[in-house]
PDB file of C-alpha atoms in Angstrom:
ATOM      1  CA  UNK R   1      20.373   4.219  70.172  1.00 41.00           C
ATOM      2  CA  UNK R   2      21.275   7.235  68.418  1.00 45.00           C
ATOM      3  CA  UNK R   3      19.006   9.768  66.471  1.00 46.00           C
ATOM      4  CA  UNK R   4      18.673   8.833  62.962  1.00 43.00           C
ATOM      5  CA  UNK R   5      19.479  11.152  60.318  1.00 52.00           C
ATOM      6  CA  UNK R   6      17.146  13.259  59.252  1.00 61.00           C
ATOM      7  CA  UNK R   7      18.844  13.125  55.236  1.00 70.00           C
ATOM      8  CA  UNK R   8      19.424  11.233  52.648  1.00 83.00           C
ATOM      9  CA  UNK R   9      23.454  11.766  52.862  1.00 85.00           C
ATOM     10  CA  UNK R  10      24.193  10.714  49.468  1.00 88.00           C
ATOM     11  CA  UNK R  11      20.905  12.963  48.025  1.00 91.00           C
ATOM     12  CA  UNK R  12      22.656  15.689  49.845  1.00 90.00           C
ATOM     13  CA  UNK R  13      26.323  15.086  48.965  1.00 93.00           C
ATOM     14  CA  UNK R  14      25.041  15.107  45.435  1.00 92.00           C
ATOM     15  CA  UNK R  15      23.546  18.926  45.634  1.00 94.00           C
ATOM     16  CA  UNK R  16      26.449  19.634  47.198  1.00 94.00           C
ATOM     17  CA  UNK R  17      28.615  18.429  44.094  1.00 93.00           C
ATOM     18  CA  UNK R  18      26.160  20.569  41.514  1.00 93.00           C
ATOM     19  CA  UNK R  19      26.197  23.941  43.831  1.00 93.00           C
ATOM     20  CA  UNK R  20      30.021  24.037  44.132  1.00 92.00           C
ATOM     21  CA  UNK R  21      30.033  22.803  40.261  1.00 90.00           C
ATOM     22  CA  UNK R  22      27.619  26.003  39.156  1.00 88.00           C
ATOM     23  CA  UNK R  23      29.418  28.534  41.786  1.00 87.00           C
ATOM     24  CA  UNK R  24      32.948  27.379  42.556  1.00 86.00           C
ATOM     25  CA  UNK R  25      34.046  26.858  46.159  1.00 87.00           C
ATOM     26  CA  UNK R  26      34.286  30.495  47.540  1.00 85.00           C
ATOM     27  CA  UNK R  27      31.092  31.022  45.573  1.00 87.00           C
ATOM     28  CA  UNK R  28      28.985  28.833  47.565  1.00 90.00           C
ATOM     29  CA  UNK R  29      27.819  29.762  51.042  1.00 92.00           C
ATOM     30  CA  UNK R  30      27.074  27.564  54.107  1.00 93.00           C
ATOM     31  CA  UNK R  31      23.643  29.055  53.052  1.00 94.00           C
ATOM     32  CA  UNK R  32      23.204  27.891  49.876  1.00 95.00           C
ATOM     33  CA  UNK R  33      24.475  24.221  51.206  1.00 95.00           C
ATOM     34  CA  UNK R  34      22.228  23.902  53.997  1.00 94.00           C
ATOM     35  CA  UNK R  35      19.333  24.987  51.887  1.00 94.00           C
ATOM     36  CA  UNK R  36      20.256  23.061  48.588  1.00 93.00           C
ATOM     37  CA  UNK R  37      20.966  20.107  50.501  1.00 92.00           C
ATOM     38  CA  UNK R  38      17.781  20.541  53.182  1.00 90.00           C
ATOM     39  CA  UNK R  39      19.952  20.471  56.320  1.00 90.00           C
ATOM     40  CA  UNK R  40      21.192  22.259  59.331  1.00 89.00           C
ATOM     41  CA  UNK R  41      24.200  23.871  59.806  1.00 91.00           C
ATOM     42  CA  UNK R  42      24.746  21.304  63.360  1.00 91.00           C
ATOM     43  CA  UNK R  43      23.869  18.414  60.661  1.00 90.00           C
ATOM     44  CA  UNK R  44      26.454  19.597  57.898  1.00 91.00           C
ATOM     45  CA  UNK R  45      29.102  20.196  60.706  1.00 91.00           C
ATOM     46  CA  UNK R  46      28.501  16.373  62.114  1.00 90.00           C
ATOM     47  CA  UNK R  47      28.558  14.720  58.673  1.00 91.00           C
ATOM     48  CA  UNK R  48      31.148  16.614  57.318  1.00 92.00           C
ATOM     49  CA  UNK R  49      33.273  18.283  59.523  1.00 92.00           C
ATOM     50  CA  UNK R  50      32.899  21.809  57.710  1.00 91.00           C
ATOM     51  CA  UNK R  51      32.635  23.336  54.188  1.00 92.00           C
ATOM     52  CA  UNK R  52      36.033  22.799  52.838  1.00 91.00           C
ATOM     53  CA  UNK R  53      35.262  18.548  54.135  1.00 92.00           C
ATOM     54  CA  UNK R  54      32.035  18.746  52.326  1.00 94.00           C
ATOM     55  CA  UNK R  55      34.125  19.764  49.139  1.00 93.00           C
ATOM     56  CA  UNK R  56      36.556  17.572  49.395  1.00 92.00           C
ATOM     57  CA  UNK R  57      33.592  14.637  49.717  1.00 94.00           C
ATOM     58  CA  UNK R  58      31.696  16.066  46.783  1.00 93.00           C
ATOM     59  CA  UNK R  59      34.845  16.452  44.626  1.00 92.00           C
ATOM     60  CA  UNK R  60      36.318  12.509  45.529  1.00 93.00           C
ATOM     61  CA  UNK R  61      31.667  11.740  43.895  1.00 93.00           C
ATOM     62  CA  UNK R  62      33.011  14.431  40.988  1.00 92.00           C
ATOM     63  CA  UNK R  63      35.764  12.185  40.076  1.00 92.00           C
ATOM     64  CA  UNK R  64      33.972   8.466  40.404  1.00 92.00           C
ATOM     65  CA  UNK R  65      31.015   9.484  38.932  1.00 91.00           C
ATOM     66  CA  UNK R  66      31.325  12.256  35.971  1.00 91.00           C
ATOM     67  CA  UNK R  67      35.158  11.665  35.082  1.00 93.00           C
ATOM     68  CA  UNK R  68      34.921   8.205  35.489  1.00 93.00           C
ATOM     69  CA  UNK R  69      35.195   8.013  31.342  1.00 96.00           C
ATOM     70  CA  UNK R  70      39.137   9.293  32.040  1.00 96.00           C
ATOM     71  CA  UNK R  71      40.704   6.202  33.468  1.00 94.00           C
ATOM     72  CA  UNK R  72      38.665   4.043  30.972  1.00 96.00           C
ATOM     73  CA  UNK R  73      39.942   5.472  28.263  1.00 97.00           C
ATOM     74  CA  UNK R  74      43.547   4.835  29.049  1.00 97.00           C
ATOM     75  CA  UNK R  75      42.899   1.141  29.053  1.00 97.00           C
ATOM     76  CA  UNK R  76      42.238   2.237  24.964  1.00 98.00           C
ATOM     77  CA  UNK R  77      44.344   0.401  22.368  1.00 96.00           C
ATOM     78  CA  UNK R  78      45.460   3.138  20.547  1.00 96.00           C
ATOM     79  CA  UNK R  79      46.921   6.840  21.965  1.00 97.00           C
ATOM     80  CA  UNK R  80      45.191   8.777  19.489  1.00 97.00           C
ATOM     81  CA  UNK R  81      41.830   6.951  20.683  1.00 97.00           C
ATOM     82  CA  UNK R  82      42.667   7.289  24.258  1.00 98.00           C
ATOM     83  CA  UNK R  83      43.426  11.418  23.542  1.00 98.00           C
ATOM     84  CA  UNK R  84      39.921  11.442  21.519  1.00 98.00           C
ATOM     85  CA  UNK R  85      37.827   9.810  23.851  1.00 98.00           C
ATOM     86  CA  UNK R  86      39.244  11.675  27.074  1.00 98.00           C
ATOM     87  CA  UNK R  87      38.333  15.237  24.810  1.00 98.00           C
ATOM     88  CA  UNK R  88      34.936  14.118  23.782  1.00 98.00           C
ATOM     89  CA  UNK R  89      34.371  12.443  27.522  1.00 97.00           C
ATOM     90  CA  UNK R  90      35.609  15.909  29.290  1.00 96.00           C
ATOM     91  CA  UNK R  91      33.246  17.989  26.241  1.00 96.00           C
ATOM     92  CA  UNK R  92      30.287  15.436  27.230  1.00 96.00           C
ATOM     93  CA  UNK R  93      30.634  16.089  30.892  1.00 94.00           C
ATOM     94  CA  UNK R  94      31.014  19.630  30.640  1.00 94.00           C
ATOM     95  CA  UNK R  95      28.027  20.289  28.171  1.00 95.00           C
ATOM     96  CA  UNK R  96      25.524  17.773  29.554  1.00 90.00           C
ATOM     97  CA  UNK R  97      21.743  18.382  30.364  1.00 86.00           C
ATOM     98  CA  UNK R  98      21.518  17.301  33.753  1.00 82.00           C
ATOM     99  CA  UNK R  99      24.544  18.948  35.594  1.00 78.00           C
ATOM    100  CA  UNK R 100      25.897  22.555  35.411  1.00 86.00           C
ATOM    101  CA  UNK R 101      28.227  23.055  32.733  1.00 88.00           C
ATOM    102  CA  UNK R 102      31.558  23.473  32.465  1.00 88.00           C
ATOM    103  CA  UNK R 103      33.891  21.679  35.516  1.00 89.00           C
ATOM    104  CA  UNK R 104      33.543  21.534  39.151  1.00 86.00           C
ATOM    105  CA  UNK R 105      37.829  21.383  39.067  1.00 83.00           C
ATOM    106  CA  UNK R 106      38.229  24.642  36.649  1.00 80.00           C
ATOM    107  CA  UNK R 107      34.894  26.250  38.431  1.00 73.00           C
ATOM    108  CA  UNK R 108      36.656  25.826  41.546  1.00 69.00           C
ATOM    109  CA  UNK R 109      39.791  27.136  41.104  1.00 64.00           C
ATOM    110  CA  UNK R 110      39.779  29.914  39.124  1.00 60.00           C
ATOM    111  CA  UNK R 111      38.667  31.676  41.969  1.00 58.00           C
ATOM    112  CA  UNK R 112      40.062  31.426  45.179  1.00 61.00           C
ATOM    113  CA  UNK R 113      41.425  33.660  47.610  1.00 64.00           C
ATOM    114  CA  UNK R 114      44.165  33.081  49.940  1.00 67.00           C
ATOM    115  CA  UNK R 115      41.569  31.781  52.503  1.00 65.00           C
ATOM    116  CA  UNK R 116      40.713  28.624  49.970  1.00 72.00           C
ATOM    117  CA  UNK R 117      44.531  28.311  48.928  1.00 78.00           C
ATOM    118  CA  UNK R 118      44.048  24.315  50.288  1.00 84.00           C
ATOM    119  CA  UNK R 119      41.597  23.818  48.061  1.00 84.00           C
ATOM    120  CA  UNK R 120      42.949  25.101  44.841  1.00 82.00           C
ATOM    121  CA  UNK R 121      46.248  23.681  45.533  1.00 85.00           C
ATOM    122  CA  UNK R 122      43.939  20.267  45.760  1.00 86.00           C
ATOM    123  CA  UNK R 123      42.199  21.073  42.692  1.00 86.00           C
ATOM    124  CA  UNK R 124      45.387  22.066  40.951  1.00 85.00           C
ATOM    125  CA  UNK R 125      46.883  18.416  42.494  1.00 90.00           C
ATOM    126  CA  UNK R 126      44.108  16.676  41.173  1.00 89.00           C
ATOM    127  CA  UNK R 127      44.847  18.275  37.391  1.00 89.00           C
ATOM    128  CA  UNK R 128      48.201  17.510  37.512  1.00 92.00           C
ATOM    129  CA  UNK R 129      47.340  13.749  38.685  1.00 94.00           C
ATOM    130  CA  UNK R 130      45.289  13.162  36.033  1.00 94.00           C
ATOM    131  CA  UNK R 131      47.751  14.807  33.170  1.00 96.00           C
ATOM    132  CA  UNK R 132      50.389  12.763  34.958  1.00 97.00           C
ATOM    133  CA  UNK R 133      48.793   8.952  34.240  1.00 97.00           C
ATOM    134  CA  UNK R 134      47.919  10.329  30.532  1.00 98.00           C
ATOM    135  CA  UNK R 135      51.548  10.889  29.975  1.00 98.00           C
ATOM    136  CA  UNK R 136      52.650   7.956  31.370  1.00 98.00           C
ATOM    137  CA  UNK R 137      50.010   5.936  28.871  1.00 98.00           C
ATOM    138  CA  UNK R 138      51.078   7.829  26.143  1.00 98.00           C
ATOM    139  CA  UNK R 139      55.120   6.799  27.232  1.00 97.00           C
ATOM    140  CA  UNK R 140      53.779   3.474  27.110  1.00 97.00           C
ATOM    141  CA  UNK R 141      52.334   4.616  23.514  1.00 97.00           C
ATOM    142  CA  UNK R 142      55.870   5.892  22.240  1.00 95.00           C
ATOM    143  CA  UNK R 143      57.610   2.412  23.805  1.00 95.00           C
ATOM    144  CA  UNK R 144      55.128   0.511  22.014  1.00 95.00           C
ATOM    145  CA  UNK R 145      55.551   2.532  18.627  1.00 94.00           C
ATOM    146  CA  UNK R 146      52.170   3.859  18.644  1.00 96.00           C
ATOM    147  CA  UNK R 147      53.830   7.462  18.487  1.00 95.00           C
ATOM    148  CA  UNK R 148      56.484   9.016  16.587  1.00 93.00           C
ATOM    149  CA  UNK R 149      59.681   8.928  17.419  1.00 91.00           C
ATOM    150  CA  UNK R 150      60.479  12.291  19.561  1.00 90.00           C
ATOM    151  CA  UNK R 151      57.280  13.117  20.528  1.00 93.00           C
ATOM    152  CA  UNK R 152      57.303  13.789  24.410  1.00 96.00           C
ATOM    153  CA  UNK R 153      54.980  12.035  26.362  1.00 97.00           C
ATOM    154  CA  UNK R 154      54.088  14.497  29.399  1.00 97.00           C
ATOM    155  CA  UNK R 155      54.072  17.623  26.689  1.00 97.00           C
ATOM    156  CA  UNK R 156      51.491  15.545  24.779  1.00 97.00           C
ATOM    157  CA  UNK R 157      49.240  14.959  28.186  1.00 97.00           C
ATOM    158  CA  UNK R 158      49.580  18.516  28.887  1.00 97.00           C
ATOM    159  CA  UNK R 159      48.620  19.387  25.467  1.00 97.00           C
ATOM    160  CA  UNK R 160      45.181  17.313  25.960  1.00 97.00           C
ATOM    161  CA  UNK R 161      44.436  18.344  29.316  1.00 96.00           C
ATOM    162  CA  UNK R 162      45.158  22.271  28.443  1.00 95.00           C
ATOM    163  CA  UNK R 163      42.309  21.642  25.104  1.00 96.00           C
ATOM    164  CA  UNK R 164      40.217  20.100  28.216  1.00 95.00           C
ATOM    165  CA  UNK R 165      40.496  22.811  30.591  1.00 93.00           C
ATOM    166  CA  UNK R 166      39.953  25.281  27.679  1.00 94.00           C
ATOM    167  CA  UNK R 167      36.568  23.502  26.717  1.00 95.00           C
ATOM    168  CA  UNK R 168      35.537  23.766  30.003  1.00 93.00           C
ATOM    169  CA  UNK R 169      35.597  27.296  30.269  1.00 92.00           C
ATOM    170  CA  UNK R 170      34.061  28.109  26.557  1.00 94.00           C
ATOM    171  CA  UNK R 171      31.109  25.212  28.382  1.00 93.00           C
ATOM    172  CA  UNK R 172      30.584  27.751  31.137  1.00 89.00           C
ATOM    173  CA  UNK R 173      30.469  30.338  28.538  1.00 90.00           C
ATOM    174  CA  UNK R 174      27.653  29.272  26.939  1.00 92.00           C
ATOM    175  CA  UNK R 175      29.119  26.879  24.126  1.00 94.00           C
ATOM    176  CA  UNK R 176      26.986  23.778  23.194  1.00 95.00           C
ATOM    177  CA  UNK R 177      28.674  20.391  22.671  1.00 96.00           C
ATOM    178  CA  UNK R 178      28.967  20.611  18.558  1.00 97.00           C
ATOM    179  CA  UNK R 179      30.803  23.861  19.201  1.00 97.00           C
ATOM    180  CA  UNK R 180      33.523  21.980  21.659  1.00 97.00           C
ATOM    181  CA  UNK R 181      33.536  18.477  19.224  1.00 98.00           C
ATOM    182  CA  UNK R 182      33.944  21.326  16.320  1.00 97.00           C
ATOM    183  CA  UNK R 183      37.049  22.183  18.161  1.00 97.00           C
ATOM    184  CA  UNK R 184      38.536  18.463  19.374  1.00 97.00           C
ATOM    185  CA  UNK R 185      38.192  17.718  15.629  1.00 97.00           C
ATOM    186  CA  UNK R 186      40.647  20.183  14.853  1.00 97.00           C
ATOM    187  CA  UNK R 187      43.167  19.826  17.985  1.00 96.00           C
ATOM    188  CA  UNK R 188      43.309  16.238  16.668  1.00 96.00           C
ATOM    189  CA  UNK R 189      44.394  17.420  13.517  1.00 95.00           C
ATOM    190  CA  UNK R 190      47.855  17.806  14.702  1.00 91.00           C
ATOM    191  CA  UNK R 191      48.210  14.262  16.846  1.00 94.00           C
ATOM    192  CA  UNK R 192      51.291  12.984  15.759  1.00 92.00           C
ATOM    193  CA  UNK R 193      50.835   9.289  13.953  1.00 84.00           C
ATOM    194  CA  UNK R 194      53.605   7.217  13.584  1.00 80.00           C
ATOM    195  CA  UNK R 195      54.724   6.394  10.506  1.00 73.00           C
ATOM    196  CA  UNK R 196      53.320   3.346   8.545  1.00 67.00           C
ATOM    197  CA  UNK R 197      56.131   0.365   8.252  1.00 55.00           C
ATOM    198  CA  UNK R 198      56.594  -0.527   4.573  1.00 50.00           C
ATOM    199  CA  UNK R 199      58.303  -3.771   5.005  1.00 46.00           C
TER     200      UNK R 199
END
C-alpha cells in the first residue's frame, strides 16, 4: 500500500488559487506555495508536476468555482441582461470579502516575463474564450432581434469583457463594489436596444 497523503489536496489547491490570485504567477514563489498550502516541495512536485501544473490546476478551480456566474448568464433571455449580469458577476467576484480582489486572469498576466510566456498566452486564451461564446450569444441576440440592426456581435463581447478587465484592475486598486456597479450603470448606458415594433 502506498503512503497516504499527508494534505488535504483540494484545501491546498484552494491556497494555491488565492496566492497566485493576490500575487500573479511570477509573483508567487515555490516558497510561498509550499508554506501557504503546508507541503513539501517532493509533495507539490508529485501532485502537481511543478509550479506552472499547479497554476494551471488552480486556474481550471478559478473558472468552475468564482466565474461560474459567466456561462449562466448566457443562458439569460435577454442580451442586455446577459451583458449586466456578466459585469455585476465579474464586479462581485473581484470585490468580494473572502478572496483577494481583483482577478486571478488579469493578476496573472499583466506580469510575466518571457520565462511565463505559456502561461500568459493561456491566460490571454482563456480571455479570448470567454469573449468568444459572449459574442456568439449576443449573434444569437441580433438573429433573434434582441439587438439593433448593425450592431456587431464580437465588438459588443469585446466591449463587455474590456469594462470587465478594467474593473478588475480599479478592484486591485482599492475600489469597493458601489464604485465598480457606479461604473456598469453607466457602460450600460450606451447598450444598444432594439427598436420597439409599432405594429
Amino acid at each position: 500500500m502506498g503512503r497516504p497523503r499527508e494534505f488535504d489536496v483540494d484545501e491546498a489547491l484552494e491556497t494555491a488559487m488565492e496566492l497566485f490570485w493576490r500575487k500573479g504567477y511570477e509573483g508567487t514563489s515555490l516558497t510561498d506555495l509550499t508554506e501557504g498550502m503546508g507541503i513539501t516541495k517532493p509533495s507539490l512536485y508529485g501532485v502537481f508536476g511543478n509550479k506552472e501544473g499547479l497554476f494551471l490546476k488552480a486556474l481550471e478551480r478559478y473558472e468552475r468555482t468564482k466565474m461560474n456566474f459567466f456561462h449562466k448568464a448566457l443562458e439569460l433571455p435577454k442580451a442586455r441582461d446577459v451583458a449586466e449580469r456578466i459585469l455585476r458577476g465579474f464586479a462581485d467576484s473581484q470585490t468580494a470579502e473572502t478572496g483577494p480582489s481583483g482577478c486571478l486572469g488579469i493578476n496573472g498576466a499583466l506580469a510575466c516575463s518571457e520565462a511565463a510566456a505559456e502561461i500568459q498566452k493561456c491566460l490571454i486564451e482563456n480571455r479570448h474564450r470567454g469573449e468568444r461564446d459572449l459574442g456568439k450569444r449576443f449573434e444569437r441576440a441580433a438573429e433573434e432581434g434582441d439587438l439593433p440592426p448593425g450592431q456587431e456581435p464580437y465588438d459588443l463581447a469585446r466591449y463587455i469583457m474590456t469594462i470587465s478587465q478594467g474593473t478588475a484592475i480599479q478592484a486591485a486598486s482599492g475600489a469597493d463594489r458601489a464604485a465598480l456597479y457606479r461604473v456598469i450603470d453607466m457602460a450600460l448606458q450606451f447598450w444598444p436596444l432594439p427598436e420597439k415594433r409599432t405594429d
